[in-house]
Short mmCIF file of C-alpha atoms in Angstrom, two decimals:
data_model
loop_
_atom_site.label_atom_id
_atom_site.label_comp_id
_atom_site.label_asym_id
_atom_site.label_seq_id
_atom_site.Cartn_x
_atom_site.Cartn_y
_atom_site.Cartn_z
CA UNK A 1 -43.63 66.73 14.16
CA UNK A 2 -44.01 67.90 10.91
CA UNK A 3 -44.19 71.81 10.69
CA UNK A 4 -48.00 71.76 10.05
CA UNK A 5 -48.58 69.47 13.06
CA UNK A 6 -46.12 71.45 15.04
CA UNK A 7 -48.09 74.49 14.62
CA UNK A 8 -51.55 72.67 15.44
CA UNK A 9 -49.76 71.69 18.57
CA UNK A 10 -48.84 74.93 19.33
CA UNK A 11 -52.24 76.50 18.79
CA UNK A 12 -53.80 73.71 21.15
CA UNK A 13 -51.39 74.07 23.82
CA UNK A 14 -51.75 78.04 23.79
CA UNK A 15 -55.63 77.38 23.72
CA UNK A 16 -55.77 75.24 26.52
CA UNK A 17 -53.25 76.88 28.76
CA UNK A 18 -54.85 80.61 28.08
CA UNK A 19 -58.45 78.93 29.27
CA UNK A 20 -56.52 77.62 32.71
CA UNK A 21 -54.98 80.96 33.11
CA UNK A 22 -58.64 82.64 32.49
CA UNK A 23 -60.59 80.37 34.99
CA UNK A 24 -57.56 81.17 37.64
CA UNK A 25 -58.25 84.55 36.95
CA UNK A 26 -61.97 84.41 38.01
CA UNK A 27 -62.96 84.27 34.46
CA UNK A 28 -66.30 82.39 33.90
CA UNK A 29 -66.73 82.25 29.76
CA UNK A 30 -70.51 83.70 30.46
CA UNK A 31 -71.44 86.28 28.00
CA UNK A 32 -67.95 88.13 28.72
CA UNK A 33 -65.57 89.11 25.86
CA UNK A 34 -62.00 89.52 26.13
CA UNK A 35 -62.23 93.26 26.54
CA UNK A 36 -64.61 93.04 29.04
CA UNK A 37 -62.85 90.43 31.09
CA UNK A 38 -59.28 92.44 30.59
CA UNK A 39 -60.90 95.32 32.66
CA UNK A 40 -60.99 92.97 35.78
CA UNK A 41 -57.29 91.54 35.50
CA UNK A 42 -55.13 93.25 38.15
CA UNK A 43 -51.71 91.47 37.26
CA UNK A 44 -49.31 93.00 35.09
CA UNK A 45 -50.63 92.32 30.92
CA UNK A 46 -48.12 91.68 27.92
CA UNK A 47 -50.43 91.65 24.71
CA UNK A 48 -48.33 90.68 22.02
CA UNK A 49 -50.15 90.67 18.50
CA UNK A 50 -48.97 90.21 15.14
CA UNK A 51 -49.86 92.75 12.44
CA UNK A 52 -50.45 90.22 9.72
CA UNK A 53 -52.72 88.10 12.11
CA UNK A 54 -55.53 86.66 9.71
CA UNK A 55 -57.25 84.60 12.75
CA UNK A 56 -57.96 87.84 15.44
CA UNK A 57 -57.58 91.21 13.96
CA UNK A 58 -54.73 93.44 15.50
CA UNK A 59 -57.33 95.93 16.29
CA UNK A 60 -58.93 93.36 18.89
CA UNK A 61 -55.08 92.83 20.63
CA UNK A 62 -55.28 96.85 20.78
CA UNK A 63 -58.64 97.04 22.07
CA UNK A 64 -57.68 94.56 25.21
CA UNK A 65 -54.72 96.79 25.90
CA UNK A 66 -56.74 100.09 25.95
CA UNK A 67 -59.25 97.94 28.06
CA UNK A 68 -56.70 96.75 30.58
CA UNK A 69 -56.91 98.71 33.92
CA UNK A 70 -53.83 97.19 35.54
CA UNK A 71 -50.98 99.49 36.77
CA UNK A 72 -48.18 97.68 34.33
CA UNK A 73 -49.32 96.95 30.85
CA UNK A 74 -47.25 96.66 27.24
CA UNK A 75 -48.21 96.02 23.86
CA UNK A 76 -46.34 94.64 20.99
CA UNK A 77 -47.40 94.73 17.31
CA UNK A 78 -44.88 92.46 15.66
CA UNK A 79 -44.96 93.69 11.75
CA UNK A 80 -45.62 90.95 9.60
CA UNK A 81 -46.05 88.32 12.18
CA UNK A 82 -49.16 85.76 11.78
CA UNK A 83 -51.00 84.32 14.63
CA UNK A 84 -49.33 82.26 17.05
CA UNK A 85 -46.03 82.91 15.20
CA UNK A 86 -44.09 86.05 16.81
CA UNK A 87 -41.63 84.02 18.30
CA UNK A 88 -40.97 81.91 15.24
CA UNK A 89 -40.09 85.52 13.30
CA UNK A 90 -38.78 87.55 15.87
CA UNK A 91 -37.24 84.97 18.45
CA UNK A 92 -34.78 87.59 19.88
CA UNK A 93 -36.77 90.31 19.83
CA UNK A 94 -39.72 88.31 21.77
CA UNK A 95 -37.17 87.05 24.26
CA UNK A 96 -35.90 90.49 24.65
CA UNK A 97 -39.49 92.07 25.25
CA UNK A 98 -40.64 89.36 27.63
CA UNK A 99 -37.49 89.50 29.62
CA UNK A 100 -37.84 93.44 29.64
CA UNK A 101 -41.75 93.00 30.71
CA UNK A 102 -41.33 90.51 33.60
CA UNK A 103 -38.18 92.82 34.64
CA UNK A 104 -40.73 95.74 34.94
CA UNK A 105 -43.51 93.65 36.26
CA UNK A 106 -41.60 92.38 38.91
CA UNK A 107 -39.18 95.39 39.86
#
């Protein structure tokens, strides 16, 4: 795949699986935004957001994090990363933060 095709496939895959997770978590997609929906999430939550995201403003990620009522939550604002490209810009830090979060969430 070309770089552009890879980027499109990544976005579509993310969109598809995020919808599956929301449905399994009980979200109905009716007149509910992410900030309202996250208030009902009881499982650990890790919000990752790029500071250079032009698709979704970082303030939206911050609002989701602040609205979350779960016991274990984390937020990472990845400097200069764009939408859906945190791993591309910071692969080692992404892995480290993800593993640390999983350890915190499970233990």
